[in-house]
Coordinates of C-alpha atoms and ligand atoms in Angstrom, one line a residue:
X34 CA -57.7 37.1 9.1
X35 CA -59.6 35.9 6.3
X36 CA -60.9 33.8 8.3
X37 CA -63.3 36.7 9.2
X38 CA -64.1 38.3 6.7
X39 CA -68.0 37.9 5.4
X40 CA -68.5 36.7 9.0
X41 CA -71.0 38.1 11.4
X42 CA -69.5 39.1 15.1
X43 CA -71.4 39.3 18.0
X44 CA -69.5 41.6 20.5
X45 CA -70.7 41.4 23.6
X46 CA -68.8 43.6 26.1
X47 CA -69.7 43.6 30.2
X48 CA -68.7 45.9 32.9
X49 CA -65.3 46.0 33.6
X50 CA -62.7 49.4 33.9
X51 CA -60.8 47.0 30.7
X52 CA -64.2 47.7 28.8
X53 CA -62.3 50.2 26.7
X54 CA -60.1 47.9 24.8
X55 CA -63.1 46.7 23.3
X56 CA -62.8 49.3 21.1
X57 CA -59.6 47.9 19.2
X58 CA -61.2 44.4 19.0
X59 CA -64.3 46.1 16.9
X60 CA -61.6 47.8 14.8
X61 CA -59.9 45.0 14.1
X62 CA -62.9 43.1 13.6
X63 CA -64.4 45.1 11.0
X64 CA -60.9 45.8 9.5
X65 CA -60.8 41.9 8.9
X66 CA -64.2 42.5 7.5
X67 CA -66.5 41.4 9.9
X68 CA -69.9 42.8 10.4
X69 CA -69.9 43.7 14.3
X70 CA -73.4 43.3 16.6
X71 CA -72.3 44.9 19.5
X72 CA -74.3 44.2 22.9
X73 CA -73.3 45.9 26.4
X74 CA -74.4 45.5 29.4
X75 CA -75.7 48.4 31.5
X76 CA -72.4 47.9 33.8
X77 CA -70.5 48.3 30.4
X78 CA -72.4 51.7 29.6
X79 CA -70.7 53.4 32.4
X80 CA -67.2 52.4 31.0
X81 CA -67.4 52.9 27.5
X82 CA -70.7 54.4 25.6
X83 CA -72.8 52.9 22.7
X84 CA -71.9 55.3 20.3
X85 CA -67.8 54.6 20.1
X86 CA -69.3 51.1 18.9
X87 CA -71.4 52.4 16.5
X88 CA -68.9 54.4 14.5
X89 CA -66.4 51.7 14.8
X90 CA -68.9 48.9 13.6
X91 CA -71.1 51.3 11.1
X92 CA -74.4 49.2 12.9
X93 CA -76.5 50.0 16.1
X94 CA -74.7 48.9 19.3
X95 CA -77.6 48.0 22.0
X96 CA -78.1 47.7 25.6
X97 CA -81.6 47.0 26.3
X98 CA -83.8 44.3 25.8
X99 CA -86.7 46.4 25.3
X100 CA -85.3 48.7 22.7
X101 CA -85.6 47.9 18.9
X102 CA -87.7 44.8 19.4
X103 CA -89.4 45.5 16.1
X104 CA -85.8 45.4 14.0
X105 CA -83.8 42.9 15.8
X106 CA -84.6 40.7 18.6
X107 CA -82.3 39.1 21.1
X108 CA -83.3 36.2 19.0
X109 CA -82.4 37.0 15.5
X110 CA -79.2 38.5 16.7
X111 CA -78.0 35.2 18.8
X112 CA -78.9 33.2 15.2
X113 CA -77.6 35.4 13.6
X114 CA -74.4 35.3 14.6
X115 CA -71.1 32.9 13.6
X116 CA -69.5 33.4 16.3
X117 CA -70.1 35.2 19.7
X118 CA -66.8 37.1 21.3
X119 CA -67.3 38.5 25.2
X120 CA -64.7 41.1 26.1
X121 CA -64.0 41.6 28.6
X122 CA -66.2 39.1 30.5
X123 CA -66.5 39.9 34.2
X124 CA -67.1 37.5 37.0
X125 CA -70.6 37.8 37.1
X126 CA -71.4 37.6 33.4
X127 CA -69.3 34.0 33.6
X128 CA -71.8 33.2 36.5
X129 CA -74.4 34.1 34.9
X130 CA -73.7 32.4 31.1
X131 CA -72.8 29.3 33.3
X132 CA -76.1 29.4 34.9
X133 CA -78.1 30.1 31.9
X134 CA -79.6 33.2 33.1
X135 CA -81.0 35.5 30.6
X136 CA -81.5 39.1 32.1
X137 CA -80.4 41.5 30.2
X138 CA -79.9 42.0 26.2
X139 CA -76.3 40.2 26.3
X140 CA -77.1 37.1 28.4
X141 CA -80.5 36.6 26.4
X142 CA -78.8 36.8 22.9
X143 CA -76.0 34.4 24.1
X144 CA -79.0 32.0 25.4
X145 CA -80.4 31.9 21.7
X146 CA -77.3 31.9 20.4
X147 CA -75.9 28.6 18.5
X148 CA -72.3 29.5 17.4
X149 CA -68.9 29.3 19.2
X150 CA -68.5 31.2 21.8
X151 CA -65.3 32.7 23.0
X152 CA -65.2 34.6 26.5
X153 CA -62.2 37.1 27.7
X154 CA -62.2 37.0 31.6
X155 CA -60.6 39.9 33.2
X156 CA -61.4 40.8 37.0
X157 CA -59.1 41.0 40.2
X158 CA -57.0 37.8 41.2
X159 CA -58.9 37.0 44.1
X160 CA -62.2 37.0 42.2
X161 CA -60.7 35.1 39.1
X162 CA -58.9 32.2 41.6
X163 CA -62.6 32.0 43.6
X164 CA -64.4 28.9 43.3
X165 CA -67.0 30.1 42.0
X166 CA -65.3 31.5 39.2
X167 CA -63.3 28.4 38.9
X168 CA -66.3 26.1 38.9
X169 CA -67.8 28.7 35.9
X170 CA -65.4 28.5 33.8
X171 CA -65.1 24.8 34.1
X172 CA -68.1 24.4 33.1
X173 CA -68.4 26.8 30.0
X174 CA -65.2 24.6 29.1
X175 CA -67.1 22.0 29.3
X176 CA -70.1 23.4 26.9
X177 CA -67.1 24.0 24.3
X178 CA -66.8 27.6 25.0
X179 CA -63.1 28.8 24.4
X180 CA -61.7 31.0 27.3
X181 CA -58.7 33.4 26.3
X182 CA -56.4 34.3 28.9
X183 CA -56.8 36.0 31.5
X184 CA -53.4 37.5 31.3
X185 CA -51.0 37.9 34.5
X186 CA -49.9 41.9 34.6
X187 CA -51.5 44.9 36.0
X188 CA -54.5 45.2 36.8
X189 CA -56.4 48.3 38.2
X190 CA -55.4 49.9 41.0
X191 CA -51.8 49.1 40.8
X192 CA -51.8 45.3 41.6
X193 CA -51.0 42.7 39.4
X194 CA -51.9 38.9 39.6
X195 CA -53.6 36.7 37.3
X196 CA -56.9 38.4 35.6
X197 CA -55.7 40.6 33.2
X198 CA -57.6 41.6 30.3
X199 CA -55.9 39.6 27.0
X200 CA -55.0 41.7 24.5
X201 CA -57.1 42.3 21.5
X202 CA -55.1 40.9 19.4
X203 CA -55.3 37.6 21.1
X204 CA -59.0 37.9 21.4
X205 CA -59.3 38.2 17.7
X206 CA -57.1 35.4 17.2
X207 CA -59.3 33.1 19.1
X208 CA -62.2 34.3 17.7
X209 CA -60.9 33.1 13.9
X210 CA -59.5 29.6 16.6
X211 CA -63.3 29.3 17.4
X212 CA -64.3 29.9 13.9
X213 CA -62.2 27.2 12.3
X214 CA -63.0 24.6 14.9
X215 CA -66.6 25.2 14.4
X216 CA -67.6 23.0 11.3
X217 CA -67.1 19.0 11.0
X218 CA -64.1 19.7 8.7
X219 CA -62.0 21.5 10.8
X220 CA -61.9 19.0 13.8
X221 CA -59.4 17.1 11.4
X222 CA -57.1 16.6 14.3
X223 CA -59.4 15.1 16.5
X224 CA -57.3 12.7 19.2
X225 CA -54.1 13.0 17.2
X226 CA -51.6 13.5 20.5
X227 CA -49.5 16.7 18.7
X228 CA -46.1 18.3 21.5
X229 CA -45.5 21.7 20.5
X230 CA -42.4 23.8 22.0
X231 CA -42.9 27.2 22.2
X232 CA -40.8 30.1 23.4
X233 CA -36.6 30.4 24.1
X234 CA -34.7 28.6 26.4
X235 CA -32.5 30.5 29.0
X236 CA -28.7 29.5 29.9
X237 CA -27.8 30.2 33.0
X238 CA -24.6 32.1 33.9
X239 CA -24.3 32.5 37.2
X240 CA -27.7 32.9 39.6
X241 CA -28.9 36.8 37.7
X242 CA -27.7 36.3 34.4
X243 CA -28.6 34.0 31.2
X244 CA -28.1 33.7 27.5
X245 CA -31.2 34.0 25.8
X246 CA -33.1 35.2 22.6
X247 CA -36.0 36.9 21.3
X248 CA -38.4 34.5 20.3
X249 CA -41.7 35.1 22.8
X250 CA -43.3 32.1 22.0
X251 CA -45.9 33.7 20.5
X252 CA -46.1 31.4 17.2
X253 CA -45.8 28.1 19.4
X254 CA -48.6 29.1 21.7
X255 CA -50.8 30.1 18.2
X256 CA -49.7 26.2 17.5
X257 CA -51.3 25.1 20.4
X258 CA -54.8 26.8 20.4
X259 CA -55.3 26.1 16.5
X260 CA -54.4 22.6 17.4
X261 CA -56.2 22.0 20.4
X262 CA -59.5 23.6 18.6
X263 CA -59.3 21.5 15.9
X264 CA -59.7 18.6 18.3
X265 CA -55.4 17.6 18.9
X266 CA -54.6 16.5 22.6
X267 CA -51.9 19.4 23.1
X268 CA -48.7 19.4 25.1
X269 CA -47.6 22.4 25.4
X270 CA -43.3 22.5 26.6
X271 CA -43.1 26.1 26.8
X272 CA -39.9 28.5 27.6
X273 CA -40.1 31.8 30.1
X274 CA -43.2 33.4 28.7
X275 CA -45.5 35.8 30.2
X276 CA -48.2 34.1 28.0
X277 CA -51.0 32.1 29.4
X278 CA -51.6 28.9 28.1
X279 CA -54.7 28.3 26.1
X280 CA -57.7 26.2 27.4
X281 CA -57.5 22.5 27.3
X282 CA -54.1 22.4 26.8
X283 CA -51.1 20.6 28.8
X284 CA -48.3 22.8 30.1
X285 CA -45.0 22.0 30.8
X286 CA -43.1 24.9 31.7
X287 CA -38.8 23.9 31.0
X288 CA -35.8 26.9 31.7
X289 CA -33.1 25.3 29.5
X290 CA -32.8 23.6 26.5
X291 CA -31.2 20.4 28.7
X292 CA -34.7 20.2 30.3
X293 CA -36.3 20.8 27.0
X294 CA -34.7 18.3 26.0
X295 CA -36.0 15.9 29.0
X296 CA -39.2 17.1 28.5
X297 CA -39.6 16.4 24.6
X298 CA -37.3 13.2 25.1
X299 CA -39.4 11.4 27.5
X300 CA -42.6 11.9 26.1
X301 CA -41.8 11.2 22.1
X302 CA -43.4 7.7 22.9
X303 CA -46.8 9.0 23.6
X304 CA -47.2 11.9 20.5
X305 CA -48.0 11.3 17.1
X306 CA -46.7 15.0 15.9
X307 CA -43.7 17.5 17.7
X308 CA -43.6 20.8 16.5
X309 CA -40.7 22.5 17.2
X310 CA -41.4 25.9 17.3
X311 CA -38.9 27.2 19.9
X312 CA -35.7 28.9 19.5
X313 CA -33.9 26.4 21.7
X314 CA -30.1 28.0 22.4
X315 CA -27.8 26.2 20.4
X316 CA -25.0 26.8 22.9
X317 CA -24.7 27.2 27.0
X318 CA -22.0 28.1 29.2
X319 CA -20.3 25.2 30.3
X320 CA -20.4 25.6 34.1
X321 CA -22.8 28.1 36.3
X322 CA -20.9 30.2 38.4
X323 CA -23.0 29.6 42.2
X324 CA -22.8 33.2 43.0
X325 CA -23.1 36.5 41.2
X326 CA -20.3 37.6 38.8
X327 CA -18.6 40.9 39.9
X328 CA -17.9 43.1 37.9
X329 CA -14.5 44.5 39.7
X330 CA -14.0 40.4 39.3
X331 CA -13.6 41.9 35.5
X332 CA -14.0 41.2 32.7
X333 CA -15.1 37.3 32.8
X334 CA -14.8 35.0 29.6
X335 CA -17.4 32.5 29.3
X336 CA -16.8 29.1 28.1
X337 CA -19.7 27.5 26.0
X338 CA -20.7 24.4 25.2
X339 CA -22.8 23.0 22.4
X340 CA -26.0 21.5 23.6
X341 CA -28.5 18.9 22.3
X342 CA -30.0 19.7 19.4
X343 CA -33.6 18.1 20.1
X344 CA -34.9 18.0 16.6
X345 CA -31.8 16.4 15.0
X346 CA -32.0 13.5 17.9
X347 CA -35.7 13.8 17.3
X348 CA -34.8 12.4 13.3
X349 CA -31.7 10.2 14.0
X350 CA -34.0 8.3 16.9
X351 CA -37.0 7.8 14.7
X352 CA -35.0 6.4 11.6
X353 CA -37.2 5.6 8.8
X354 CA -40.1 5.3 11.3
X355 CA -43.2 7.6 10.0
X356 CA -43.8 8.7 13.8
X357 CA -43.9 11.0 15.6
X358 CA -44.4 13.4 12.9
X359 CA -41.6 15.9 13.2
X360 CA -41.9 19.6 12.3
X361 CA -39.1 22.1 12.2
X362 CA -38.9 25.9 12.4
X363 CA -35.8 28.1 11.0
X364 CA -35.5 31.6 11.2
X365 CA -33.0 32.6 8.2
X366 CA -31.9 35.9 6.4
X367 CA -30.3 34.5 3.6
X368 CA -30.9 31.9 0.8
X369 CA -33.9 31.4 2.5
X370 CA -34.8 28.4 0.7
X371 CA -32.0 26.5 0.3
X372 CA -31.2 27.2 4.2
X373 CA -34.3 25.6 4.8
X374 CA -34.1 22.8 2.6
X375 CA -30.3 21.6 4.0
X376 CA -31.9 22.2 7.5
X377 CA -35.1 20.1 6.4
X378 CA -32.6 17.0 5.4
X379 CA -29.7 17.3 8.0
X380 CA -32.6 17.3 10.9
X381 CA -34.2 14.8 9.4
X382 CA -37.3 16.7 9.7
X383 CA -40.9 15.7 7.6
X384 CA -42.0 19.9 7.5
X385 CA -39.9 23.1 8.0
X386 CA -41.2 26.5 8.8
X387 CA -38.9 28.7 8.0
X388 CA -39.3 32.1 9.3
X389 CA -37.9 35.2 7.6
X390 CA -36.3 37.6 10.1
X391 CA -35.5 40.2 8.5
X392 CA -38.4 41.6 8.3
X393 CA -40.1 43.6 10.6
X394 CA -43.4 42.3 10.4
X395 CA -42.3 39.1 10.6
X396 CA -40.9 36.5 12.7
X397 CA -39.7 37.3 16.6
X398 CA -42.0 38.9 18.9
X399 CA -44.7 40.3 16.8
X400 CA -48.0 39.0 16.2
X401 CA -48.0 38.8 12.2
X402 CA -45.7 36.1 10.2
X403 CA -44.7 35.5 6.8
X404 CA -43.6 32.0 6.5
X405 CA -42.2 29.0 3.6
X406 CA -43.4 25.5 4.3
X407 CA -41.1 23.2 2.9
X408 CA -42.2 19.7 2.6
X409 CA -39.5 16.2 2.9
X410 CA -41.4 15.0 -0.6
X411 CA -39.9 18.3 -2.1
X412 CA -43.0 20.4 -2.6
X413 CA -43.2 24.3 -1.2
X414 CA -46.1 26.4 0.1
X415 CA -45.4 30.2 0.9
X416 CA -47.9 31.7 3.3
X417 CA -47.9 35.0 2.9
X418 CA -48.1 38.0 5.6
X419 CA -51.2 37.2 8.3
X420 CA -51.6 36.5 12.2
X421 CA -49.8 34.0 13.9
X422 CA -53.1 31.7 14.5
X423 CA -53.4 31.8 10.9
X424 CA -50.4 30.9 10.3
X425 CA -50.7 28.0 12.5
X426 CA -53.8 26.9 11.0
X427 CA -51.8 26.6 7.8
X428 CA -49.0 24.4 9.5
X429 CA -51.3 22.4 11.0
X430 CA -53.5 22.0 7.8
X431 CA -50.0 20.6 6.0
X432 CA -49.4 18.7 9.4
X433 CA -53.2 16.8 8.9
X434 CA -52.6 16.3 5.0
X435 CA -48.9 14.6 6.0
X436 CA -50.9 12.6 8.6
X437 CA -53.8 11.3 6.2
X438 CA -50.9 10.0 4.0
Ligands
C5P700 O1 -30.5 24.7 13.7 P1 -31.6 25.7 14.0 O2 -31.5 26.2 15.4 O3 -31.7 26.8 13.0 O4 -32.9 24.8 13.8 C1 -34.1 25.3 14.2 C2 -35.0 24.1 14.5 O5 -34.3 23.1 15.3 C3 -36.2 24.5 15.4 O6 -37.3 23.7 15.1 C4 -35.7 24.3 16.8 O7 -36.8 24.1 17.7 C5 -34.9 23.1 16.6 N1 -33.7 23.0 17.6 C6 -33.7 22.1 18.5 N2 -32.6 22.0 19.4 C7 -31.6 22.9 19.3 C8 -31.6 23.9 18.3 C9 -32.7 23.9 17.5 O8 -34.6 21.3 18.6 N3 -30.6 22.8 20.2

């Protein structure tokens, strides 16, 4: 989040029933100390008015291009700006920035506009999975725009598909993602081929039933979108996650840790960094049952077995080779440190992240982290309390230093 702060935000927000959550992101925003531009389009207007921006943001929020000309053109707001964040963006404003049309006060500022923009699509299924739609966002990917989400969930009227609305959270986090890959400096990963894991693994035990754990994959997917923005070819080997993958980046999606384990396995060849951030299970049952346990069956016992651990193969097959790069993750409660220093050595790990659990601001499921990085050549860094795309950036700043040598 510091990221932000002293930066200026251009909020652009288009008309779509989601409009309202725009409201958190300008809170957030300014809470991260941003000054906020806000610009809505007339379809916008009808969902969510001017003036909620304006208190939120402390500046005027505008809608027309004819209003104001005197203070603050289309112009001097589009130079103005570090970074341009549209949310939601609807089908037709997509269409439109694709196109380069300039018709309103939103699609003109974007036009003058030189910074890093991030878009936020959220519109029905069918309209998001249209060509047309497809083909737009290709090519805004293609002009180094960063598109976040859409979500898969609800969407109005009851249905639920691809197209929803990413959180605001998430938009913020790729707005500091756009920030950090905007100067020369921060494409320090350019072409370095970095596998992340993200997420848990699920062991099956019979065809309804798993063992599983908490992790959401939250901090892995972070990994991926700091990465890939700061110029890293991204593999992403992800667990059962609701999250969508961000742009740009390879997705591979694995059930258990065995084909976690396949997945990582066959492709340690072709990376030059793996970054484990999953919480693979450490243990499975040792057989499946084929058909559904019952419970006047009773009581079952269920046998476990151990299975791989990927990053301690990861270590014993490289050797003394310097790559791949291999970066741990542990999530401890006690003796922190020294946890993550035996795990650091035993793994034969270069960096470990070690997460602390206990506290509830930290660590599984939520979107804020407070990690240790312990370094092979004995040196520490504590990052304190921030988002989990800051947090990433941080790893992956240690990951580039360990890289240059
Ligand atoms: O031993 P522990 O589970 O605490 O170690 C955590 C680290 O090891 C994480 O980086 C995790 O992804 C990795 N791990 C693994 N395979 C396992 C268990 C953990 O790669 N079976």
């Amino acid at each position: 989040m510091e990221r932000l702060a002293g930066t200026r935000v251009l909020l652009g927000v288009s008309g779509g029933i989601a409009a309202y959550k725009a409201a958190l992101v300008a809170r957030l925003l300014v809470g991260a100390g941003a000054t906020v531009d806000t610009v809505l389009t007339r379809g916008a207007e009808r969902f969510i008015g001017v003036t909620t921006f304006e208190g939120l943001t402390g500046r005027p929020a505008r809608v027309e291009v004819w209003e104001d000309v005197a203070s603050e053109t289309h112009v001097a707001l589009g130079r103005a700006a570090d970074v341009a964040l549209i949310y939601p963006a609807t089908a037709h404003v997509l269409a439109k920035l694709a196109g380069g049309l300039a018709d309103d006060l939103l699609t003109t500022t974007l036009l003058a506009a030189t910074c890093p923009v991030v878009v936020a699509p959220a519109m029905h299924t069918e309209m998001w999975q249209h060509a047309a739609t497809r083909h737009n966002v290709e090519v805004l990917r293609g002009r180094g725009v960063l598109v976040v989400g859409p979500d898969d969930g609800v969407l109005m009227g009851g249905d639920s598909g691809p197209g929803r609305l990413v959180e605001p959270d998430v938009a913020v986090d790729a707005v500091v993602a756009a920030l950090m890959s905007a100067g020369p400096a921060e494409r320090d990963l350019d072409g370095v081929r970095l596998l992340v894991t993200a997420g848990g693994t699920r062991e099956p035990i019979d065809p309804v039933r798993f063992l599983g754990n908490r992790s959401s994959g939250k901090m892995g997917f972070a990994l991926a979108e700091v990465a890939a923005s700061r110029g890293a070819k991204v593999t992403l080997v992800a667990g059962p996650t609701h999250l969508t993958a961000p742009a740009g980046v390879d997705r591979i999606d694995v059930v258990t840790a065995q084909e976690m384990y396949d997945a990582v396995m066959g492709r340690v060849d072709e990376v030059d960094v793996i970054v484990k951030a999953a919480a693979v299970a450490d243990f499975r049952p040792s057989s499946t049952a084929t058909s559904k346990l019952k419970k006047d069956a009773g009581v079952p016992s269920i046998d476990l077995v151990r299975n791989p651990d990927i990053l301690a193969d990861l270590g014993a097959q490289r050797g003394d080779a310097d790559r791949p790069l291999l970066v741990g993750f542990a999530a401890e409660t006690d003796e922190v440190e020294q946890a993550g220093r035996d795990k650091l050595a035993r793994k034969g790990a270069d960096l470990l992240v070690v997460n602390d659990v206990g506290a509830s601001d930290a660590g599984f499921e939520v979107d804020t982290n407070r990690v240790l990085i312990l370094d092979r050549d004995g040196t520490r860094s504590e990052v304190p309390l921030a988002t989990k795309g800051e947090i990433a950036g941080t790893i992956l700043d240690a990951v580039g230093a360990r890289l240059r040598g």
